[in-house]
Short mmCIF file of C-alpha atoms in Angstrom, two decimals:
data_model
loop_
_atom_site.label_atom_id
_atom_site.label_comp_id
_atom_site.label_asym_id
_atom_site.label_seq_id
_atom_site.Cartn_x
_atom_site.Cartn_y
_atom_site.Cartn_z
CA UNK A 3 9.93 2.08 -31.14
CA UNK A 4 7.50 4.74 -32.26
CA UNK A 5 6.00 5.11 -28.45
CA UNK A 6 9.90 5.00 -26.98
CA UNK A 7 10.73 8.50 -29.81
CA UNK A 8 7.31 10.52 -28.65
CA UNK A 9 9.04 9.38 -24.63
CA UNK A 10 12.12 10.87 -25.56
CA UNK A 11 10.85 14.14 -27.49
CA UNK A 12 9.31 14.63 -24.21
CA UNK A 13 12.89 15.65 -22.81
CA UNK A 14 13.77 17.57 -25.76
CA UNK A 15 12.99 20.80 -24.51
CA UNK A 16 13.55 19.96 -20.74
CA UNK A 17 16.71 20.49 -19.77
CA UNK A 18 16.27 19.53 -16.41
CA UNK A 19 16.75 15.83 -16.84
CA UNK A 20 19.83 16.58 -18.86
CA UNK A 21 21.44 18.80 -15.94
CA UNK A 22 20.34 15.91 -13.22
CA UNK A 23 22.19 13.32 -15.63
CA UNK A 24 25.42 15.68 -15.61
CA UNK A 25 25.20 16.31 -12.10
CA UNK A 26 25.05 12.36 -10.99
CA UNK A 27 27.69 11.60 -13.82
CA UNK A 28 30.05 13.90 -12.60
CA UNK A 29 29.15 12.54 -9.09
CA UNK A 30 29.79 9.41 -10.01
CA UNK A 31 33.61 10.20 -11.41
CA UNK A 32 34.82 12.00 -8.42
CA UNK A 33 33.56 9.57 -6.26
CA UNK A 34 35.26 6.65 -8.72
CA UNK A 35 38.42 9.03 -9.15
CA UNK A 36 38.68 9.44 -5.12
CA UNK A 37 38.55 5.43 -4.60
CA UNK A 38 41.24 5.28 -7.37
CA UNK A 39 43.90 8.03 -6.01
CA UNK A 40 43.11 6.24 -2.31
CA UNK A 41 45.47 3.72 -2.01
CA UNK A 42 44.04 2.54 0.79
CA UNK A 43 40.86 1.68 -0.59
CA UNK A 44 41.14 -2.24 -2.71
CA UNK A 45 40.02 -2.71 -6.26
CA UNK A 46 37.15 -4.71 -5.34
CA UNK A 47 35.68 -2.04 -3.14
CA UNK A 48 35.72 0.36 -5.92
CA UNK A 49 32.01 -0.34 -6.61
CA UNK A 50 30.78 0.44 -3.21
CA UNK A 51 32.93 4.29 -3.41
CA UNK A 52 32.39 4.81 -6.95
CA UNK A 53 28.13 3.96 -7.04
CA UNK A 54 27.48 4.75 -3.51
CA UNK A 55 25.62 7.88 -3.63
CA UNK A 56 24.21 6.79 -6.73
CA UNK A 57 22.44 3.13 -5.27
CA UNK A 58 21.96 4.90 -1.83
CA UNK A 59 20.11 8.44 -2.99
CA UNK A 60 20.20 9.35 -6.07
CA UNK A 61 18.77 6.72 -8.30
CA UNK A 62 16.04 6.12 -5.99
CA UNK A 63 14.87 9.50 -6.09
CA UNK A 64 15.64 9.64 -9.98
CA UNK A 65 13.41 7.09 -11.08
CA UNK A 66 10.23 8.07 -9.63
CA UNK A 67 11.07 11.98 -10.10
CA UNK A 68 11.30 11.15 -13.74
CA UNK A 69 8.77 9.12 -14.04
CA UNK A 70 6.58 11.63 -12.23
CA UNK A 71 7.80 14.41 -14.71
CA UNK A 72 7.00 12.14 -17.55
CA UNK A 73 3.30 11.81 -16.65
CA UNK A 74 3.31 15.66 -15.73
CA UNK A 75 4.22 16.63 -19.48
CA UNK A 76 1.99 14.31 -20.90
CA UNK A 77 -0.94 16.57 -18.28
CA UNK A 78 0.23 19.57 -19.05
CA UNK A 79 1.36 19.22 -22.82
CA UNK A 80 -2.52 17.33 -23.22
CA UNK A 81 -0.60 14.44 -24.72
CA UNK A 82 -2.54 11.22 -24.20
CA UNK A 83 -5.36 13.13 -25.02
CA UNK A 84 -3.56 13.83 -28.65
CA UNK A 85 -2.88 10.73 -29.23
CA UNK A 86 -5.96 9.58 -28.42
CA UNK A 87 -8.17 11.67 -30.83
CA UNK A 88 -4.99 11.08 -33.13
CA UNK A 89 -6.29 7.55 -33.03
CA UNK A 90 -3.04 5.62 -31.06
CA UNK A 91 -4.31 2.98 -28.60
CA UNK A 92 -3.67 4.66 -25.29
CA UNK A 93 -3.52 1.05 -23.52
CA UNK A 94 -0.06 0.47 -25.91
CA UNK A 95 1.50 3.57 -25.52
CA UNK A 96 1.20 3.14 -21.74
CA UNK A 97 2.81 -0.18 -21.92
CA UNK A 98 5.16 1.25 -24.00
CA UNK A 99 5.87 4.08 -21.97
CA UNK A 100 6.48 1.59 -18.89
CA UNK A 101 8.79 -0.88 -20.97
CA UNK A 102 11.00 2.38 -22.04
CA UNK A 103 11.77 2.97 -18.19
CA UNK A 104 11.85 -0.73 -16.73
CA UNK A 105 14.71 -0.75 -19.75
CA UNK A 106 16.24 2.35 -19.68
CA UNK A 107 17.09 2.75 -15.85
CA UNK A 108 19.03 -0.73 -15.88
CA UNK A 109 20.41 0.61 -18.82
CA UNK A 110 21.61 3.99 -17.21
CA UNK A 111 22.62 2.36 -14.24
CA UNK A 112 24.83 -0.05 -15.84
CA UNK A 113 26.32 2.44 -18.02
CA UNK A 114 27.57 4.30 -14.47
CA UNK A 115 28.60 1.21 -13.86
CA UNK A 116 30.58 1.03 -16.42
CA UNK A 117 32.54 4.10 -15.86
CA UNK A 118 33.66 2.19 -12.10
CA UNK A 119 35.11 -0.70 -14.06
CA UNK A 120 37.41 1.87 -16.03
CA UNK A 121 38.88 3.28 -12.89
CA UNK A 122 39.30 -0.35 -11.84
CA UNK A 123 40.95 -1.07 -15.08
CA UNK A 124 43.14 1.55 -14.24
CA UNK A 125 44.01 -0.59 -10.99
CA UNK A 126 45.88 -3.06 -12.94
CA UNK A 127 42.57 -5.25 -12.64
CA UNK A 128 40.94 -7.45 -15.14
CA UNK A 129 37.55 -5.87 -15.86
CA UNK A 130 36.03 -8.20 -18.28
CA UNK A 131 36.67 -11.01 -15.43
CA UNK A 132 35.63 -8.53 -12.43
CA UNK A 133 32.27 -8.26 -14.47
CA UNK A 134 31.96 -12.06 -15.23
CA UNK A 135 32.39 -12.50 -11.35
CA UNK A 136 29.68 -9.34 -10.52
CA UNK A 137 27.22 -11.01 -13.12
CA UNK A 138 24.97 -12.10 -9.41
CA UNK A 139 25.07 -8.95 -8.04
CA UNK A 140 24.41 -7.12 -11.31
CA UNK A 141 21.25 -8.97 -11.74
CA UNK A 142 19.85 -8.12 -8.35
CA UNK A 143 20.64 -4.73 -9.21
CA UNK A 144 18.01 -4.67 -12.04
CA UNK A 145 15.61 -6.41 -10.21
CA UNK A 146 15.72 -3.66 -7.51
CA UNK A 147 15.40 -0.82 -10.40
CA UNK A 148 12.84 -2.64 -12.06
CA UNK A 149 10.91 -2.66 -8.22
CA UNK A 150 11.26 1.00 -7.97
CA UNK A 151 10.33 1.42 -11.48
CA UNK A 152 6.81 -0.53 -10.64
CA UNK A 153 6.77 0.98 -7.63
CA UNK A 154 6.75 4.84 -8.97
CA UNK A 155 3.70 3.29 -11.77
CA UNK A 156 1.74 1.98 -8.89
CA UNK A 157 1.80 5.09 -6.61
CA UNK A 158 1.68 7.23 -9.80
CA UNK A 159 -1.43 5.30 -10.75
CA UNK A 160 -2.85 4.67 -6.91
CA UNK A 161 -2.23 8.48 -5.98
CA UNK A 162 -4.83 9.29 -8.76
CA UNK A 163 -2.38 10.98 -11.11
CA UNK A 164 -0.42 12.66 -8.19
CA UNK A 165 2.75 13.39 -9.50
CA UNK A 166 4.32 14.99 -6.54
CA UNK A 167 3.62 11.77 -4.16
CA UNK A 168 5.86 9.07 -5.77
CA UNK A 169 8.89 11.28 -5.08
CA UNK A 170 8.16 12.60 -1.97
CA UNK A 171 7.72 8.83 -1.30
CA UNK A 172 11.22 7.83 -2.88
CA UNK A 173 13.11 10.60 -1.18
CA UNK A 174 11.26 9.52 2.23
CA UNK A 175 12.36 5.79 1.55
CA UNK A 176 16.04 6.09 0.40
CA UNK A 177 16.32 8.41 3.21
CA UNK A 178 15.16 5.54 5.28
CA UNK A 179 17.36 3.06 3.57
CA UNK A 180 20.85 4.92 4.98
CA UNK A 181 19.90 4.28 8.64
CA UNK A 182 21.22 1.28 10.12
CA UNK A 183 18.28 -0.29 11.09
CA UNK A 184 19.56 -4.22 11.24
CA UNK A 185 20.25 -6.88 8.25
CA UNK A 186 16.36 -7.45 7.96
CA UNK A 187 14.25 -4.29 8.17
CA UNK A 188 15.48 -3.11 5.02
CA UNK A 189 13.34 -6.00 3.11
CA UNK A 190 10.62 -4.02 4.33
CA UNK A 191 11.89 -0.54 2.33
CA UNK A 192 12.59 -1.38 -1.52
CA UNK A 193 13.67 1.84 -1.64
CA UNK A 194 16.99 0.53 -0.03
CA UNK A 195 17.06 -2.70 -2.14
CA UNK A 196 19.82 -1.20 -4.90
CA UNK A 197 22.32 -0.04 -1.86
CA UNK A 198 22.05 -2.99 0.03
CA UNK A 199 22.89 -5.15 -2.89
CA UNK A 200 25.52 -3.15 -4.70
CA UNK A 201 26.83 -1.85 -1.46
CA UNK A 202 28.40 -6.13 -1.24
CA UNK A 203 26.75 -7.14 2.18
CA UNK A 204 26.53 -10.62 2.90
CA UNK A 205 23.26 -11.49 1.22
CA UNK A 206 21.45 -14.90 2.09
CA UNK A 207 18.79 -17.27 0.18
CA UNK A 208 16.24 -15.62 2.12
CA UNK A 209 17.21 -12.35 0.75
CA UNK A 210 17.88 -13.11 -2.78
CA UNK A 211 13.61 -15.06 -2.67
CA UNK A 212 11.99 -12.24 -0.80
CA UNK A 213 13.88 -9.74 -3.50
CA UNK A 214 12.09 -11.56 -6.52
CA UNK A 215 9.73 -12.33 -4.62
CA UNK A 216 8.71 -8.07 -4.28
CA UNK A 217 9.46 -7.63 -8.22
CA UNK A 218 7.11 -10.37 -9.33
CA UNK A 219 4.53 -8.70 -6.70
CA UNK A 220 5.16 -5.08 -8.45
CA UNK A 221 4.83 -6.62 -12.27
CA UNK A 222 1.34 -8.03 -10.62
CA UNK A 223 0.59 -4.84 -9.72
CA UNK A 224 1.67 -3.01 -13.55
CA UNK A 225 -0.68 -5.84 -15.23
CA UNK A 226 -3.58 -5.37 -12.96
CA UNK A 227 -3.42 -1.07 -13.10
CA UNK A 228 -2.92 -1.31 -16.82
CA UNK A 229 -6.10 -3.21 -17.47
CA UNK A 230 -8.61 -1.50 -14.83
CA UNK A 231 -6.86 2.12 -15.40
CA UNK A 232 -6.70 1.91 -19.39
CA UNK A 233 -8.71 5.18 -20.11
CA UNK A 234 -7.94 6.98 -16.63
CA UNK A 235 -4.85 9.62 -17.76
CA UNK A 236 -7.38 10.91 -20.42
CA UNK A 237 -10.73 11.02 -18.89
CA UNK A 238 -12.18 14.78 -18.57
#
């Protein structure tokens, strides 16, 4: 828990993340609030209005922009390199440092979530049984955060400490992810994995395997960059 306080301390004097997290919350109620005052609109597809903007642009961006500015402090702020003559194994607090966000942005996520099921409440609807029912979908949903999560590592990593690259990457595939470019291409763009799923398409077997299938391939790819790259963020 030690590693997961010196992540957060990070943030302390940033206020940047804080205003981005206001921003999407308060994007996240109007769009919620709209579905709810439009009659038109049924319970059920109170998910897709409420967390649209938020699985279609914004979280993909998020995660790799603040994953990007967490490596960025630790450059700028010389903080591996503290902790390294401060004796702290480097290899664990990267590890660390990974778990906090492969938690943390399910977590986040499912706390916006959680602000759609009180509008639906509102509906007259039962949320503790519309949340039994999404338990499927739910789980896909971390499965595609946890991919872009990887994914921002991996680039991070691959990029040789670029931080800029992982988001211009993330913008470039969400942006991707909006065009309709057929019921299979977007397996090809994880970046568009979190809409798809939460927007409620019809998803098949061969959707649901090739899903895992990509987040067991980006776990692969943490495990193998954490053991060649141990000492690379602190070198020179």
């Amino acid at each position: 828990m030690k590693f997961w306080r010196f992540e957060l301390y990070k943030y302390r004097r940033n206020m940047g993340l804080a205003i981005i997290l206001f921003l999407t919350t308060i994007i996240v109620l109007f769009q919620s609030y709209t579905g709810y005052i439009t009659k038109e609109i049924p319970s059920k597809a109170l998910y897709a209005t409420g967390l649209d903007l938020l699985s279609m642009l914004i979280f993909p961006v998020l995660i790799p922009m603040v994953i990007s500015l967490s490596h960025y402090i630790d450059k700028e702020n010389f903080g591996l390199q503290n902790l390294f003559l401060k004796g702290i194994d480097i290899k664990q607090f990267k590890l660390f440092r990974w778990l906090f966000y492969v938690v943390g942005f399910p977590i986040l996520f499912l706390i916006y979530f959680g602000i759609v099921l009180v509008f639906i409440g509102l509906r007259g609807e039962n949320i503790f049984l519309t949340f039994y029912n999404l338990i499927p979908y739910l789980l896909l949903v971390v499965l595609s955060i946890m991919t872009l999560v990887n994914i921002s590592f991996c680039i991070y990593d691959l990029a040789k400490q670029n931080s800029l690259l992982p988001i211009l990457i993330g913008l470039g595939g969400a942006i991707l992810g909006t065009f309709p470019f057929g019921d299979h291409i977007w397996l090809m763009n994880p970046y568009s994995y979190l809409n798809y799923v939460f927007s409620f398409r019809r998803l098949h077997t061969y959707h649901i395997v090739i899903l895992i299938v990509v987040t067991i391939v980006t776990f692969g790819g943490i495990m193998i960059l954490n053991t060649s790259r141990t000492e690379c963020e602190y070198e020179g």
